[in-house]
Tab-separated table of C-alpha atoms in Angstrom:
chain	number	residue	atom	x	y	z
L	932	MET	CA	-8.953	-50.380	14.196
L	933	SER	CA	-10.692	-48.315	16.885
L	934	LEU	CA	-11.079	-44.507	16.755
L	935	LYS	CA	-8.600	-44.139	19.594
L	936	GLN	CA	-6.015	-46.187	17.702
L	937	ASP	CA	-6.603	-44.074	14.556
L	938	ILE	CA	-5.931	-40.879	16.511
L	939	GLU	CA	-2.795	-42.303	18.130
L	940	LEU	CA	-1.500	-43.442	14.727
L	941	ILE	CA	-2.098	-40.014	13.165
L	942	HIS	CA	-0.351	-38.377	16.119
L	943	SER	CA	2.721	-40.594	16.060
L	944	SER	CA	3.149	-40.555	12.267
L	945	ALA	CA	2.802	-36.748	12.180
L	946	LEU	CA	5.508	-36.324	14.837
L	947	GLN	CA	7.808	-38.651	12.929
L	948	THR	CA	7.234	-36.994	9.538
L	949	LEU	CA	7.665	-33.388	10.645
L	950	GLU	CA	11.150	-34.156	11.961
L	951	THR	CA	12.371	-34.897	8.428
L	952	THR	CA	10.359	-32.472	6.282
L	953	ASP	CA	11.498	-29.080	4.931
L	954	LEU	CA	9.774	-25.726	5.430
L	955	ALA	CA	7.459	-26.021	2.432
L	956	GLY	CA	6.608	-29.611	3.296
L	957	LEU	CA	5.910	-28.587	6.889
L	958	ARG	CA	3.128	-26.237	5.778
L	959	ASP	CA	1.594	-28.959	3.616
L	960	LEU	CA	1.831	-31.462	6.457
L	961	HIS	CA	0.113	-29.080	8.853
L	962	GLN	CA	-2.759	-28.668	6.410
L	963	GLU	CA	-2.933	-32.419	5.847
L	964	ILE	CA	-3.127	-33.219	9.582
L	965	LEU	CA	-4.691	-30.212	11.316
L	966	GLY	CA	-6.401	-28.298	8.511
L	967	LYS	CA	-10.177	-27.942	8.189
L	968	LYS	CA	-10.240	-31.109	6.125
L	969	GLY	CA	-7.169	-32.663	7.727
L	970	ARG	CA	-6.906	-36.280	8.818
L	971	LEU	CA	-7.285	-35.554	12.524
L	972	THR	CA	-10.208	-33.203	11.920
L	973	GLU	CA	-12.016	-35.713	9.737
L	974	THR	CA	-11.377	-38.547	12.194
L	975	LEU	CA	-12.909	-36.573	15.075
L	976	LYS	CA	-16.194	-36.347	13.198
L	977	SER	CA	-16.743	-39.970	14.246
L	978	LEU	CA	-17.035	-38.921	17.917
L	979	LYS	CA	-20.756	-38.449	17.470
L	980	ASP	CA	-21.193	-42.206	17.169
L	981	LEU	CA	-19.584	-42.956	20.561
L	982	SER	CA	-21.034	-43.177	24.037
L	983	VAL	CA	-20.780	-40.252	26.463
L	984	ASP	CA	-17.860	-41.795	28.365
L	985	GLU	CA	-15.987	-42.638	25.160
L	986	LYS	CA	-16.558	-39.128	23.822
L	987	ARG	CA	-15.094	-37.649	27.006
L	988	GLU	CA	-12.047	-39.947	26.991
L	989	ILE	CA	-11.225	-39.820	23.289
L	990	GLY	CA	-12.152	-36.122	22.934
L	991	SER	CA	-9.747	-35.227	25.743
L	992	LEU	CA	-7.022	-37.348	24.145
L	993	ALA	CA	-7.590	-35.774	20.740
L	994	ASN	CA	-7.428	-32.236	22.123
L	995	ARG	CA	-4.196	-33.018	23.952
L	996	TYR	CA	-2.661	-34.491	20.767
L	997	ARG	CA	-3.841	-31.470	18.720
L	998	GLU	CA	-2.250	-29.001	21.139
L	999	GLU	CA	0.954	-31.033	21.216
L	1000	LEU	CA	1.122	-31.154	17.420
L	1001	GLU	CA	0.420	-27.426	17.062
L	1002	THR	CA	3.241	-26.671	19.497
L	1003	ARG	CA	5.658	-28.995	17.744
L	1004	PHE	CA	4.769	-27.585	14.315
L	1005	ARG	CA	5.559	-24.054	15.546
L	1006	GLU	CA	8.827	-25.174	17.089
L	1007	ARG	CA	9.848	-27.053	13.947
L	1008	GLN	CA	8.968	-24.058	11.775
L	1009	SER	CA	11.164	-21.793	13.905
L	1010	GLU	CA	14.013	-24.298	13.678
L	1011	LEU	CA	13.780	-24.495	9.881
L	1012	GLU	CA	13.516	-20.704	9.466
L	1013	ARG	CA	16.601	-20.150	11.651
L	1014	LYS	CA	18.524	-22.775	9.679
L	1015	ALA	CA	17.476	-21.223	6.351
L	1016	GLU	CA	18.602	-17.796	7.508
L	1017	ALA	CA	21.917	-19.184	8.765
L	1018	ASP	CA	22.494	-20.939	5.420
L	1019	ARG	CA	21.725	-17.749	3.530
L	1020	LEU	CA	24.033	-15.628	5.672
L	1021	SER	CA	26.863	-18.136	5.267
L	1022	THR	CA	26.722	-17.889	1.467
L	1023	GLU	CA	25.928	-14.182	1.020
L	1024	HIS	CA	28.697	-11.622	1.172
L	1025	PHE	CA	28.338	-7.861	1.413
L	1026	ASP	CA	31.219	-5.425	1.377
L	1027	ALA	CA	30.121	-2.369	3.356
L	1028	LEU	CA	33.136	-0.404	2.073
L	1029	ARG	CA	32.454	-1.140	-1.580
L	1030	PRO	CA	31.824	2.088	-3.584
L	1031	VAL	CA	28.147	2.494	-4.340
L	1032	ALA	CA	27.167	3.056	-7.943
L	1033	ARG	CA	25.908	6.601	-8.357
L	1034	SER	CA	22.342	6.883	-9.566
L	1035	HIS	CA	20.488	10.098	-10.112
L	1036	GLY	CA	16.908	10.433	-8.997
L	1037	HIS	CA	14.158	11.704	-11.249
L	1038	MET	CA	10.980	13.679	-10.958
L	1039	HIS	CA	7.822	11.957	-9.738
L	1040	PRO	CA	5.201	11.632	-12.516
L	1041	MET	CA	2.814	13.749	-10.433
L	1042	SER	CA	5.321	16.597	-10.239
L	1043	ARG	CA	5.958	16.414	-13.973
L	1044	ILE	CA	2.273	16.734	-14.753
L	1045	GLN	CA	1.826	19.548	-12.241
L	1046	TYR	CA	4.615	21.597	-13.806
L	1047	GLU	CA	3.260	20.922	-17.284
L	1048	VAL	CA	-0.237	22.038	-16.283
L	1049	GLU	CA	1.198	25.160	-14.658
L	1050	ASP	CA	3.130	26.033	-17.828
L	1051	LEU	CA	0.044	25.626	-20.033
L	1052	PHE	CA	-2.071	27.921	-17.894
L	1053	LEU	CA	0.741	30.448	-17.479
L	1054	GLN	CA	0.854	30.652	-21.279
L	1055	MET	CA	-2.861	31.505	-21.211
L	1056	GLY	CA	-2.257	34.395	-18.822
L	1057	PHE	CA	-3.143	32.658	-15.559
L	1058	ARG	CA	-1.298	33.436	-12.348
L	1059	LEU	CA	0.102	30.668	-10.131
L	1060	MET	CA	-1.062	30.660	-6.502
L	1061	ASP	CA	-0.666	28.386	-3.496
L	1062	GLY	CA	-2.405	27.896	-0.174
L	1063	PRO	CA	-1.944	25.958	3.084
L	1064	GLU	CA	-2.932	22.297	3.280
L	1065	VAL	CA	-4.213	22.792	6.846
L	1066	GLU	CA	-7.184	25.109	6.489
L	1067	THR	CA	-9.965	26.733	8.450
L	1068	ASP	CA	-13.551	25.596	8.171
L	1069	GLU	CA	-14.426	29.058	6.897
L	1070	ASN	CA	-11.984	29.003	3.979
L	1071	ASN	CA	-12.600	25.365	3.053
L	1072	PHE	CA	-16.382	25.449	3.348
L	1073	GLY	CA	-18.067	28.590	4.693
L	1074	ASN	CA	-16.763	31.161	2.211
L	1075	LEU	CA	-17.437	28.719	-0.616
L	1076	ASN	CA	-21.181	28.742	0.079
L	1077	PHE	CA	-21.327	25.405	1.916
L	1078	SER	CA	-24.223	25.355	4.344
L	1079	ASP	CA	-23.598	24.338	7.958
L	1080	ASP	CA	-25.319	20.977	7.383
L	1081	HIS	CA	-23.642	20.144	4.062
L	1082	PRO	CA	-22.592	16.423	3.964
L	1083	ALA	CA	-19.004	17.314	3.047
L	1084	ARG	CA	-18.561	18.793	6.535
L	1085	ASP	CA	-19.171	15.373	8.051
L	1086	MET	CA	-16.247	13.321	9.404
L	1087	GLN	CA	-16.795	10.702	6.714
L	1088	ASP	CA	-15.315	13.142	4.179
L	1089	THR	CA	-12.905	15.334	6.122
L	1090	PHE	CA	-9.874	14.961	8.374
L	1091	TRP	CA	-10.332	17.318	11.333
L	1092	THR	CA	-7.795	18.321	13.964
L	1093	GLU	CA	-8.558	18.601	17.659
L	1094	GLU	CA	-8.116	22.383	17.372
L	1095	GLY	CA	-10.933	22.643	14.820
L	1096	PHE	CA	-8.799	22.937	11.696
L	1097	LEU	CA	-8.955	20.479	8.792
L	1098	LEU	CA	-6.864	19.034	5.987
L	1099	ARG	CA	-8.226	20.785	2.929
L	1100	THR	CA	-10.584	18.610	0.922
L	1101	HIS	CA	-10.071	20.608	-2.297
L	1102	THR	CA	-7.855	23.334	-3.671
L	1103	SER	CA	-10.966	25.530	-3.976
L	1104	SER	CA	-9.927	27.122	-0.678
L	1105	VAL	CA	-7.303	29.028	-2.690
L	1106	GLN	CA	-10.185	30.782	-4.490
L	1107	VAL	CA	-11.033	32.506	-1.232
L	1108	ARG	CA	-7.449	33.565	-0.605
L	1109	ALA	CA	-7.113	34.830	-4.190
L	1110	MET	CA	-10.199	37.045	-3.890
L	1111	GLN	CA	-8.953	38.387	-0.566
L	1112	SER	CA	-5.511	39.308	-1.920
L	1113	LEU	CA	-6.092	40.217	-5.589
L	1114	LYS	CA	-8.196	42.866	-7.251
L	1115	PRO	CA	-10.251	41.886	-10.320
L	1116	PRO	CA	-9.818	41.241	-13.128
L	1117	PHE	CA	-7.576	38.238	-12.470
L	1118	ARG	CA	-7.132	34.616	-13.439
L	1119	ILE	CA	-5.359	32.075	-11.217
L	1120	VAL	CA	-4.493	28.372	-11.018
L	1121	ALA	CA	-3.615	26.647	-7.744
L	1122	PRO	CA	-2.262	23.074	-7.867
L	1123	GLY	CA	-1.686	21.109	-4.686
L	1124	ARG	CA	-2.325	18.158	-2.434
L	1125	VAL	CA	-5.748	17.500	-0.903
L	1126	TYR	CA	-7.167	14.935	1.507
L	1127	ARG	CA	-10.399	12.963	1.838
L	1128	TYR	CA	-11.460	10.540	4.548
L	1129	GLU	CA	-12.690	7.667	2.386
L	1130	GLU	CA	-12.003	4.094	1.378
L	1131	THR	CA	-9.386	3.618	-1.311
L	1132	ASP	CA	-9.820	1.726	-4.554
L	1133	ALA	CA	-8.467	1.875	-8.117
L	1134	SER	CA	-9.854	5.391	-8.660
L	1135	HIS	CA	-9.999	6.813	-5.098
L	1136	GLU	CA	-7.221	7.691	-2.672
L	1137	ASN	CA	-7.215	9.512	0.674
L	1138	THR	CA	-4.384	11.768	-0.519
L	1139	PHE	CA	-4.324	13.049	-4.079
L	1140	TYR	CA	-3.600	16.132	-6.192
L	1141	GLN	CA	-5.887	18.758	-7.700
L	1142	CYS	CA	-5.519	21.963	-9.630
L	1143	GLU	CA	-7.992	24.772	-9.000
L	1144	GLY	CA	-8.602	27.467	-11.585
L	1145	MET	CA	-10.529	30.728	-11.378
L	1146	MET	CA	-11.105	33.694	-13.652
L	1147	VAL	CA	-12.873	36.873	-12.540
L	1148	ASP	CA	-13.696	39.649	-14.973
L	1149	ARG	CA	-16.655	41.526	-16.379
L	1150	ASN	CA	-19.344	39.635	-18.335
L	1151	ILE	CA	-17.828	36.160	-17.938
L	1152	SER	CA	-20.035	33.415	-19.381
L	1153	THR	CA	-20.080	29.641	-19.808
L	1154	ALA	CA	-18.626	30.138	-23.291
L	1155	HIS	CA	-15.405	31.499	-21.756
L	1156	LEU	CA	-15.221	28.483	-19.457
L	1157	ILE	CA	-15.691	25.968	-22.284
L	1158	HIS	CA	-13.116	27.704	-24.477
L	1159	VAL	CA	-10.436	27.678	-21.758
L	1160	MET	CA	-11.119	24.024	-20.911
L	1161	LYS	CA	-10.989	22.870	-24.540
L	1162	THR	CA	-7.809	24.851	-25.168
L	1163	PHE	CA	-6.135	23.321	-22.143
L	1164	LEU	CA	-7.204	19.711	-22.798
L	1165	SER	CA	-6.156	19.848	-26.453
L	1166	ALA	CA	-2.723	21.146	-25.489
L	1167	PHE	CA	-2.298	18.702	-22.622
L	1168	PHE	CA	-3.268	15.481	-24.415
L	1169	GLU	CA	-1.792	16.640	-27.743
L	1170	ARG	CA	-4.766	15.170	-29.551
L	1171	GLU	CA	-8.484	15.507	-29.874
L	1172	VAL	CA	-10.343	14.103	-26.881
L	1173	THR	CA	-14.011	13.342	-26.471
L	1174	VAL	CA	-15.666	15.258	-23.650
L	1175	ARG	CA	-19.171	15.741	-22.350
L	1176	LEU	CA	-20.810	18.258	-20.027
L	1177	ARG	CA	-23.345	17.172	-17.430
L	1178	PRO	CA	-25.236	19.371	-14.991
L	1179	GLY	CA	-23.652	19.110	-11.562
L	1180	TYR	CA	-24.252	20.663	-8.176
L	1181	PHE	CA	-21.413	22.390	-6.354
L	1182	PRO	CA	-22.198	25.022	-3.712
L	1183	PHE	CA	-19.598	27.469	-5.013
L	1184	VAL	CA	-20.774	27.635	-8.660
L	1185	GLU	CA	-24.099	28.348	-10.345
L	1186	PRO	CA	-24.709	26.872	-12.852
L	1187	GLY	CA	-22.405	23.915	-12.208
L	1188	PHE	CA	-21.176	21.261	-14.606
L	1189	GLU	CA	-19.281	17.981	-14.671
L	1190	LEU	CA	-16.876	17.790	-17.576
L	1191	ASP	CA	-16.143	14.138	-18.308
L	1192	ILE	CA	-13.517	12.740	-20.649
L	1193	ARG	CA	-13.832	9.493	-22.533
L	1194	CYS	CA	-11.537	7.034	-20.754
L	1195	LEU	CA	-8.176	6.953	-22.529
L	1196	ILE	CA	-7.207	3.673	-20.885
L	1197	CYS	CA	-10.021	1.505	-22.205
L	1198	GLY	CA	-11.203	3.766	-25.024
L	1199	GLY	CA	-14.700	3.793	-23.570
L	1200	ASP	CA	-15.132	0.019	-23.312
L	1201	GLY	CA	-15.095	0.075	-19.496
L	1202	CYS	CA	-12.366	-0.591	-16.916
L	1203	PRO	CA	-11.791	-0.156	-13.143
L	1204	VAL	CA	-10.535	3.411	-13.583
L	1205	CYS	CA	-13.755	4.596	-15.244
L	1206	LYS	CA	-15.875	2.244	-13.120
L	1207	HIS	CA	-16.760	0.402	-16.329
L	1208	SER	CA	-18.751	3.396	-17.605
L	1209	GLY	CA	-16.330	4.453	-20.358
L	1210	TRP	CA	-16.123	7.984	-18.905
L	1211	VAL	CA	-13.920	9.547	-16.224
L	1212	GLU	CA	-15.012	12.532	-14.146
L	1213	LEU	CA	-12.279	15.019	-14.857
L	1214	LEU	CA	-13.389	18.589	-14.445
L	1215	PRO	CA	-16.076	19.901	-12.092
L	1216	CYS	CA	-16.637	23.495	-13.158
L	1217	GLY	CA	-19.129	26.341	-13.421
L	1218	LEU	CA	-19.742	30.061	-12.977
L	1219	VAL	CA	-18.706	31.444	-9.596
L	1220	HIS	CA	-21.678	31.767	-7.248
L	1221	PRO	CA	-22.503	35.385	-6.280
L	1222	ASN	CA	-22.281	34.447	-2.597
L	1223	VAL	CA	-18.668	33.313	-3.108
L	1224	LEU	CA	-17.801	36.606	-4.803
L	1225	ARG	CA	-19.379	38.541	-1.927
L	1226	ALA	CA	-17.453	36.463	0.642
L	1227	GLY	CA	-14.276	37.445	-1.200
L	1228	GLY	CA	-15.157	41.141	-1.145
L	1229	ILE	CA	-16.113	41.311	-4.838
L	1230	ASP	CA	-19.351	42.896	-6.059
L	1231	PRO	CA	-21.256	40.280	-8.149
L	1232	GLU	CA	-23.235	43.089	-9.821
L	1233	GLU	CA	-20.029	44.347	-11.431
L	1234	TRP	CA	-17.881	41.208	-11.690
L	1235	SER	CA	-18.470	37.570	-12.638
L	1236	GLY	CA	-16.247	34.562	-13.119
L	1237	PHE	CA	-15.807	30.866	-13.684
L	1238	ALA	CA	-14.003	28.225	-11.660
L	1239	PHE	CA	-12.858	24.663	-12.243
L	1240	GLY	CA	-11.069	21.965	-10.315
L	1241	MET	CA	-9.286	19.125	-12.044
L	1242	GLY	CA	-7.720	16.010	-10.582
L	1243	LEU	CA	-4.024	15.997	-11.433
L	1244	SER	CA	-3.824	12.360	-10.330
L	1245	ARG	CA	-6.372	11.394	-12.962
L	1246	LEU	CA	-4.577	13.386	-15.628
L	1247	VAL	CA	-1.454	11.326	-14.941
L	1248	MET	CA	-3.497	8.117	-15.116
L	1249	MET	CA	-4.980	9.147	-18.466
L	1250	ARG	CA	-1.614	10.236	-19.858
L	1251	HIS	CA	0.276	7.057	-18.905
L	1252	GLU	CA	-2.641	4.576	-18.869
L	1253	ILE	CA	-2.181	3.795	-15.174
L	1254	GLU	CA	-4.952	1.558	-13.868
L	1255	ASP	CA	-4.718	2.226	-10.119
L	1256	ILE	CA	-4.369	5.618	-8.399
L	1257	ARG	CA	-2.828	3.961	-5.321
L	1258	HIS	CA	0.437	3.350	-7.236
L	1259	PHE	CA	1.451	7.016	-6.845
L	1260	LEU	CA	1.894	6.897	-3.064
L	1261	SER	CA	2.838	3.221	-2.800
L	1262	GLY	CA	6.597	3.840	-2.729
L	1263	ASN	CA	7.000	1.064	-5.304
L	1264	LEU	CA	10.336	1.846	-6.988
L	1265	ARG	CA	9.640	-0.481	-9.901
L	1266	PHE	CA	6.560	1.585	-10.700
L	1267	LEU	CA	8.369	4.924	-10.353
L	1268	GLN	CA	11.407	3.828	-12.383
L	1269	GLN	CA	9.182	3.627	-15.461
L	1270	PHE	CA	9.148	7.430	-15.506
L	1271	SER	CA	12.912	7.978	-15.269
L	1272	GLY	CA	13.277	8.832	-18.952
């Protein structure tokens, strides 16, 4: 049988078969005939062995048959989908006047954790504060000792508006507002939503929740910071947790630390949440930089303080062993219904 006859046979048999196949079979048939390793595709590989005139004639025929089959496959798919929908509608019945079963909503797991964190710090004498999510460059960066060329000012990290404002990248901006409105000594916590312009994965999201904390008083030291953090974490997790302190650079604290917690999901063995390291970055913290105190109108010769910023989203993940931060904003009701109790 010649190549031309092979192509004509494939074409005619495909047209005949697709008239009797169902929707699932239609997809398989398309792959069998027109896929990368389909019968027509494989047959056309033999064109290289033909003369120039034969290639032109048979190649033109093959292209015409391919276009015809593609068109007929699409038409047949539309026909089958319309028929399936008509069959479904003929058997399904919905009474629009039927009374709807009452169901009460419940608090989002993020809100529950936020209120719990607030209560714990209020018991330790902290004051609850809030700030706008649309901030100025000065409050979000400048007054927190960020230099003009700091990488965090770049568009890869921050959502900017055309008017020159930004979606706050951290709740640390509330530090500035607290120093401007309160007189020391004071201690505050400020939970809220923050935004970062970055790719999402199991442990990163472009919208997430933080809680900022700050204490300003005389003779504040790292010991005060560690004591408050250990007291909070013990109360929150209701058990002993393993933590570690690492030196870390943040423009608004000096010295700065990273407080990590051993991953409660994998127990330190490694998983996507902890990036297979066994540890989760939980608490950037440190002593408030003198320049930040000055920007807030506080004399660093008389007053000192510590500050910390924790990810509320990660606290929820640790508490409930959630493996992907993107679940929180997914709108997946099956995920949220787990927290209805």
